[in-house]
Coordinates of C-alpha atoms and ligand atoms in Angstrom, one line a residue:
X98 CA -23.0 3.3 17.8
X99 CA -20.5 6.5 16.3
X100 CA -21.9 6.8 12.4
X101 CA -20.3 4.4 10.0
X102 CA -17.6 5.2 8.1
X103 CA -17.8 4.8 4.4
X104 CA -15.2 2.6 2.9
X105 CA -14.6 2.0 -1.2
X106 CA -12.7 -1.0 -2.2
X107 CA -11.8 -1.1 -6.5
X108 CA -11.7 -4.1 -7.7
X109 CA -14.2 -5.8 -4.7
X110 CA -14.6 -9.5 -7.4
X111 CA -10.7 -10.1 -7.9
X112 CA -8.7 -12.0 -5.1
X113 CA -7.2 -9.7 -2.7
X114 CA -11.0 -8.2 -2.3
X115 CA -12.0 -11.6 -1.6
X116 CA -9.8 -11.3 0.9
X117 CA -9.8 -8.5 2.4
X118 CA -13.7 -7.4 2.5
X119 CA -14.8 -9.9 5.1
X120 CA -11.7 -8.0 7.6
X121 CA -12.9 -4.5 6.8
X122 CA -16.6 -5.8 7.8
X123 CA -15.4 -7.6 10.3
X124 CA -13.6 -4.8 11.9
X125 CA -9.9 -6.0 12.2
X126 CA -9.4 -2.1 9.7
X127 CA -11.0 0.2 12.0
X128 CA -11.4 -1.4 15.4
X129 CA -14.5 -2.4 17.5
X130 CA -16.0 0.4 17.6
X131 CA -16.6 2.0 14.2
X132 CA -19.3 0.8 12.1
X133 CA -18.5 0.3 8.5
X134 CA -20.7 0.8 5.1
X135 CA -18.5 -0.9 2.3
X136 CA -19.0 0.4 -1.4
X137 CA -17.5 -2.0 -4.2
X138 CA -16.9 -0.6 -7.2
X139 CA -16.1 -3.1 -10.0
X140 CA -15.5 -3.0 -13.8
X141 CA -19.9 -4.0 -15.7
X142 CA -18.4 -7.7 -16.5
X143 CA -18.0 -8.2 -12.5
X144 CA -20.4 -6.4 -11.0
X145 CA -22.5 -9.9 -10.5
X146 CA -19.6 -11.4 -8.7
X147 CA -19.3 -8.8 -6.4
X148 CA -22.7 -8.8 -6.1
X149 CA -22.1 -12.1 -4.7
X150 CA -19.4 -10.7 -2.6
X151 CA -21.8 -8.6 -0.7
X152 CA -23.9 -11.9 -1.0
X153 CA -21.7 -13.3 1.5
X154 CA -21.0 -10.7 3.5
X155 CA -24.6 -10.1 4.3
X156 CA -24.5 -13.7 5.3
X157 CA -22.0 -13.8 8.3
X158 CA -24.2 -10.9 9.8
X159 CA -21.3 -9.1 10.8
X160 CA -21.8 -6.7 13.5
X161 CA -20.1 -4.0 12.4
X162 CA -21.5 -3.9 8.8
X163 CA -23.9 -1.2 8.2
X164 CA -24.3 -1.8 5.1
X165 CA -23.5 -2.3 1.1
X166 CA -23.1 -0.8 -2.0
X167 CA -21.8 -3.0 -5.4
X168 CA -22.3 0.1 -8.7
X169 CA -20.0 -0.1 -11.8
X170 CA -19.8 3.7 -11.5
X171 CA -17.1 5.4 -10.1
X172 CA -18.9 8.9 -8.6
X173 CA -21.5 6.9 -6.9
X174 CA -18.4 4.8 -5.5
X175 CA -16.1 7.6 -4.2
X176 CA -19.5 10.0 -3.4
X177 CA -19.4 10.6 0.6
X178 CA -16.4 8.6 1.3
X179 CA -13.4 8.1 3.7
X180 CA -11.3 5.5 3.4
X181 CA -10.2 3.9 -0.2
X182 CA -8.9 1.3 -1.4
X183 CA -7.8 1.4 -5.0
X184 CA -6.8 -2.7 -5.4
X185 CA -8.3 -2.7 -9.1
X186 CA -5.8 -2.3 -11.4
X187 CA -4.3 -3.7 -15.1
X188 CA -2.1 -6.0 -14.7
X189 CA 0.3 -6.1 -17.6
X190 CA -0.3 -8.4 -20.0
X191 CA 2.0 -11.0 -22.8
X192 CA 4.4 -8.0 -24.1
X193 CA 2.9 -4.9 -23.2
X194 CA 5.4 -2.4 -22.8
X195 CA 6.4 -0.8 -20.0
X196 CA 4.9 2.8 -20.9
X197 CA 1.4 0.3 -21.7
X198 CA 1.6 -0.8 -18.5
X199 CA 1.4 2.5 -17.1
X200 CA -1.3 4.0 -19.7
X201 CA -3.1 1.9 -19.3
X202 CA -3.5 2.3 -15.3
X203 CA -3.4 6.6 -16.0
X204 CA -6.5 5.7 -17.5
X205 CA -8.4 3.8 -14.4
X206 CA -6.4 5.8 -11.6
X207 CA -6.9 9.1 -13.6
X208 CA -10.7 8.8 -13.7
X209 CA -10.9 7.3 -10.2
X210 CA -8.6 10.3 -8.6
X211 CA -11.6 12.5 -10.1
X212 CA -13.8 11.4 -9.0
X213 CA -12.2 11.2 -5.3
X214 CA -11.9 15.0 -6.0
X215 CA -15.7 15.7 -6.7
X216 CA -17.3 13.1 -4.6
X217 CA -15.1 11.8 -1.7
X218 CA -15.7 12.8 2.4
X219 CA -13.5 15.8 3.3
X220 CA -11.3 13.4 5.0
X221 CA -10.3 10.9 2.3
X222 CA -7.7 8.8 3.3
X223 CA -6.6 7.2 0.1
X224 CA -4.5 3.3 -0.6
X225 CA -3.3 2.3 -3.5
X226 CA -2.8 -0.7 -4.0
X227 CA -2.6 -2.2 -7.3
X228 CA 0.0 -1.7 -9.8
X229 CA 2.4 0.3 -10.3
X230 CA 1.4 1.7 -6.8
X231 CA 3.3 4.5 -6.8
X232 CA 2.7 5.5 -9.7
X233 CA -0.7 4.8 -9.8
X234 CA -1.0 6.8 -6.2
X235 CA 1.1 9.7 -8.2
X236 CA -2.0 10.1 -11.0
X237 CA -4.8 9.5 -8.4
X238 CA -3.5 12.1 -6.8
X239 CA -3.0 14.7 -10.1
X240 CA -6.5 14.6 -10.3
X241 CA -7.8 15.5 -7.2
X242 CA -6.3 18.8 -6.6
X243 CA -9.0 19.5 -3.6
X244 CA -7.2 17.0 -1.9
X245 CA -4.4 17.4 0.3
X246 CA -1.6 15.0 -2.4
X247 CA -1.1 13.8 2.0
X248 CA -3.9 11.9 2.0
X249 CA -2.7 9.5 -1.6
X250 CA -0.6 6.3 -0.4
X251 CA 1.0 4.2 -1.7
X252 CA 1.6 0.5 0.1
X253 CA 4.5 -2.0 0.6
X254 CA 3.2 -2.7 4.3
X255 CA 3.7 -5.8 2.9
X256 CA 6.9 -5.8 1.5
X257 CA 7.7 -4.3 4.9
X258 CA 5.3 -7.6 7.4
X259 CA 7.5 -9.8 4.4
X260 CA 11.4 -8.5 6.1
X261 CA 9.9 -8.4 9.3
X262 CA 9.0 -12.5 9.2
X263 CA 12.8 -13.3 7.0
X264 CA 14.7 -10.8 9.8
X265 CA 13.1 -12.5 12.7
X266 CA 13.5 -16.5 11.3
X267 CA 17.0 -15.6 11.3
X268 CA 17.6 -14.3 14.0
X269 CA 14.9 -17.2 15.8
X270 CA 13.1 -15.0 17.4
X271 CA 9.3 -13.8 17.6
X272 CA 8.3 -11.6 14.8
X273 CA 7.2 -9.1 17.5
X274 CA 10.8 -8.9 18.4
X275 CA 12.0 -7.1 15.3
X276 CA 11.2 -2.9 15.2
X277 CA 12.2 -0.8 13.3
X278 CA 13.0 -2.1 9.7
X279 CA 12.8 0.0 6.6
X280 CA 10.6 -0.6 3.5
X281 CA 13.1 2.4 0.8
X282 CA 11.2 3.9 -3.0
X283 CA 9.1 1.9 -4.7
X284 CA 6.8 -1.3 -4.6
X285 CA 8.9 -3.4 -7.0
X286 CA 12.3 -5.3 -7.8
X287 CA 14.0 -2.3 -6.6
X288 CA 12.5 -1.6 -2.9
X289 CA 15.6 -1.8 -0.9
X290 CA 14.5 -2.8 3.0
X291 CA 16.9 -1.6 5.7
X292 CA 17.8 -3.2 8.5
X293 CA 20.5 -0.7 10.1
X294 CA 18.4 0.7 11.8
X295 CA 16.0 -2.5 13.2
X296 CA 16.4 -4.1 16.5
X297 CA 16.2 -7.4 17.1
X298 CA 14.9 -7.9 21.0
X299 CA 15.4 -4.7 21.9
X300 CA 19.0 -5.0 20.2
X301 CA 20.8 -3.4 17.2
X302 CA 20.8 -5.8 13.9
X303 CA 24.6 -5.6 14.1
X304 CA 25.0 -9.1 13.4
X305 CA 22.1 -8.8 10.5
X306 CA 23.9 -5.7 9.0
X307 CA 27.8 -7.2 8.8
X308 CA 26.9 -10.7 7.2
X309 CA 27.2 -8.5 3.7
X310 CA 26.8 -11.7 1.5
X311 CA 23.3 -12.6 3.4
X312 CA 22.4 -8.9 4.0
X313 CA 22.9 -8.7 -0.3
X314 CA 22.5 -11.5 -1.6
X315 CA 19.8 -13.4 0.6
X316 CA 17.8 -11.1 2.4
X317 CA 17.2 -7.8 -0.2
X318 CA 16.8 -10.3 -3.2
X319 CA 13.7 -12.7 -1.0
X320 CA 11.6 -9.8 0.9
X321 CA 12.0 -7.9 -3.2
X322 CA 11.1 -11.4 -5.2
X323 CA 9.0 -13.1 -2.4
X324 CA 5.7 -12.5 -4.7
X325 CA 7.4 -13.7 -7.5
X326 CA 7.9 -16.6 -5.1
X327 CA 4.0 -17.1 -3.8
X328 CA 3.3 -17.1 -7.4
X329 CA 5.8 -20.0 -8.6
X330 CA 4.1 -22.5 -5.4
X331 CA 0.9 -21.2 -4.7
X332 CA 0.0 -21.1 -8.6
X333 CA -1.9 -18.1 -8.2
X334 CA -0.7 -14.5 -6.6
X335 CA -0.5 -13.0 -2.8
X336 CA -3.4 -12.2 -2.5
X337 CA -4.4 -12.7 1.6
X338 CA -1.4 -11.4 2.4
X339 CA -2.1 -8.5 0.4
X340 CA -5.2 -8.3 1.9
X341 CA -3.7 -8.2 5.3
X342 CA -0.8 -5.7 4.7
X343 CA -3.5 -3.0 3.0
X344 CA -5.6 -3.7 6.8
X345 CA -2.1 -2.4 8.6
X346 CA -1.7 0.0 6.3
X347 CA -5.1 2.2 7.0
X348 CA -5.7 0.4 11.1
X349 CA -1.9 2.5 11.8
X350 CA -2.8 4.8 10.0
X351 CA -6.1 6.5 11.4
X352 CA -5.4 5.1 14.6
X353 CA -1.2 4.8 14.6
X354 CA 1.9 3.1 14.6
X355 CA 3.0 1.4 18.6
X356 CA 4.8 3.9 20.3
X357 CA 8.6 3.6 19.7
X358 CA 7.8 1.6 16.6
X359 CA 7.7 2.9 12.6
X360 CA 6.7 0.5 10.3
X361 CA 6.6 1.4 6.3
X362 CA 5.0 3.4 3.5
X363 CA 4.0 5.2 0.3
X364 CA 3.6 8.8 0.5
X365 CA 4.4 12.1 -1.1
X366 CA 7.7 12.9 -0.3
X367 CA 8.4 16.5 0.6
X368 CA 12.1 16.5 -0.1
X369 CA 13.5 13.8 2.9
X370 CA 17.2 12.4 2.1
X371 CA 16.9 13.6 -1.1
X372 CA 13.9 12.0 -3.2
X373 CA 12.8 14.7 -4.9
X374 CA 9.6 16.3 -3.9
X375 CA 5.8 14.6 -4.8
X376 CA 7.1 11.9 -6.4
X377 CA 5.1 8.7 -4.3
X378 CA 8.0 7.2 -2.7
X379 CA 8.8 4.6 0.6
X380 CA 9.1 5.8 4.0
X381 CA 9.7 4.7 7.4
X382 CA 6.7 5.8 8.6
X383 CA 4.6 7.1 11.7
X384 CA 1.2 7.9 12.2
X385 CA -0.1 10.2 14.9
X386 CA -3.7 12.0 14.5
X387 CA -4.3 10.5 11.2
X388 CA -1.8 11.5 9.6
X389 CA 1.8 10.0 8.0
X390 CA 5.1 11.7 9.0
X391 CA 8.6 10.2 7.1
X392 CA 10.8 9.2 10.0
X393 CA 13.4 12.2 9.8
X394 CA 16.7 11.7 10.7
X395 CA 17.9 8.1 10.6
X396 CA 21.9 8.3 9.3
X397 CA 22.1 6.2 5.4
X398 CA 25.3 4.4 5.1
X399 CA 27.2 4.2 2.1
X400 CA 25.1 0.8 1.2
X401 CA 21.7 1.6 1.7
X402 CA 22.0 4.9 0.0
X403 CA 23.1 3.3 -3.0
X404 CA 20.5 0.7 -2.9
X405 CA 17.9 3.7 -1.8
X406 CA 18.9 6.1 -5.2
X407 CA 18.6 3.1 -7.9
X408 CA 14.8 2.7 -6.0
X409 CA 14.2 6.4 -6.4
X410 CA 15.7 7.2 -10.0
X411 CA 12.8 3.9 -10.7
X412 CA 10.2 6.2 -9.3
X413 CA 11.2 9.2 -11.3
X414 CA 11.8 7.7 -14.3
X415 CA 8.3 6.3 -14.5
X416 CA 7.0 10.3 -13.0
X417 CA 8.6 11.0 -16.6
X418 CA 6.7 8.7 -18.5
X419 CA 4.1 9.3 -17.1
X420 CA 4.5 12.9 -17.3
X421 CA 5.0 12.4 -21.4
X422 CA 2.0 10.5 -21.2
X423 CA -0.2 13.8 -20.2
X424 CA -0.6 11.5 -17.2
X425 CA 0.0 14.1 -14.4
Ligands
NAI1470 P1 -7.0 -9.8 -9.7 O1 -6.8 -9.6 -11.3 O2 -7.6 -10.2 -8.9 O3 -8.8 -8.4 -9.2 C1 -8.7 -6.9 -10.0 C2 -9.8 -7.4 -10.0 O4 -9.9 -5.6 -10.4 C3 -10.6 -7.6 -10.5 O5 -11.6 -8.4 -10.1 C4 -11.0 -6.8 -11.9 O6 -12.6 -6.8 -12.4 C5 -11.1 -5.3 -11.7 N1 -10.7 -3.4 -11.8 C6 -10.1 -3.9 -13.4 N2 -10.2 -2.6 -13.4 C7 -11.1 -2.1 -12.3 C8 -11.0 -0.2 -12.8 N3 -10.9 0.3 -13.7 N4 -12.6 -0.3 -11.7 C9 -12.5 -1.0 -10.3 N5 -12.5 -3.1 -10.2 C10 -11.4 -2.7 -11.6 O7 -5.9 -9.0 -8.9 P2 -6.0 -8.7 -8.0 O8 -5.0 -10.3 -6.9 O9 -7.0 -9.1 -7.1 O10 -4.5 -8.1 -7.0 C11 -4.8 -6.2 -7.9 C12 -3.6 -5.7 -7.4 O11 -3.3 -5.9 -6.7 C13 -2.8 -5.9 -8.1 O12 -2.6 -5.0 -9.7 C14 -1.9 -6.3 -8.2 O13 -0.4 -6.1 -8.8 C15 -1.1 -5.6 -6.9 N6 -1.1 -5.9 -5.2 C16 0.1 -4.9 -4.9 C17 0.7 -5.4 -3.5 C18 1.1 -3.7 -3.5 O14 2.2 -4.8 -2.1 N7 1.3 -3.1 -3.3 C19 0.6 -7.1 -3.3 C20 -0.3 -7.9 -4.0 C21 -1.2 -7.6 -5.4

């Protein structure tokens, strides 16, 4: 058997952590031949709860689970880590302004970025789930100068999966027959789910893109506001689907995307499609040999261009704010 892959999960005692850890340990993320060692990072007050989750993980007797460490120290939790899932974040409290939120999260993602820089394995791959995910990834990357920036990514796979399902329902086809969707921009209400290159049952999604009213007034807002709709219905946020998306993101990053299809991920812009360099922006991406590649050469229509630009402008404003706070 191969050596275990070290997987660090922050916010391990939280809702997403509880939905995520068991699936990682089962092999859903890295495949059925790869043993994993889980390293759980929590704040001191939540270490006991994370230890409870570790007890349950033990009780599953997962054949691929090579060990579990629980810690409140980032240096130890990221020591030798190959895959880091940064889930723990500071939520927006009542009356909290955007600047306060960014500053509070800077206090988490800056030190965690530095700990990854100093202690993680050379091949470390980082997925930021905790919101505001794109800018938290930017902050973490800025504190890890020795790690290639491309190893820091933000999760928009949940938005991608939500969009796939909406299209499948609308077109009346199984979700597996919907391909080449793209989420552009920020993981926020400004994100743009793009159907203009999508295929439904092997044909262009022309019938859907021609229905501008459905596209702009139903599809885009339903995907963008799905998180709020889940909270309203369930009385709790979307934890299992978020965990599932994190599994999908890392699975495809490490093991590759299927031939002929692509997915969406927040990756560091190299200026593709006019997105300013250095922003962590969601693009259509493929993965091969453990690296994300932005799908290039897509023609962007005027409607899409305006919506992409609006979301990118929000990312730029967030970057300006964290620069002014000295966080990047
Ligand atoms: P939660 O509140 O249930 O759990 C968060 C956990 O993080 C808590 O156990 C807390 O103790 C821990 N934590 C806080 N600061 C930490 C630190 N410095 N180090 C380690 N752990 C720390 O929240 P939940 O539902 O698990 O969500 C986590 C994050 O994921 C939130 O920011 C949420 O907005 C975000 N999210 C992102 C999605 C995406 O698509 N990118 C989708 C859904 C949620």
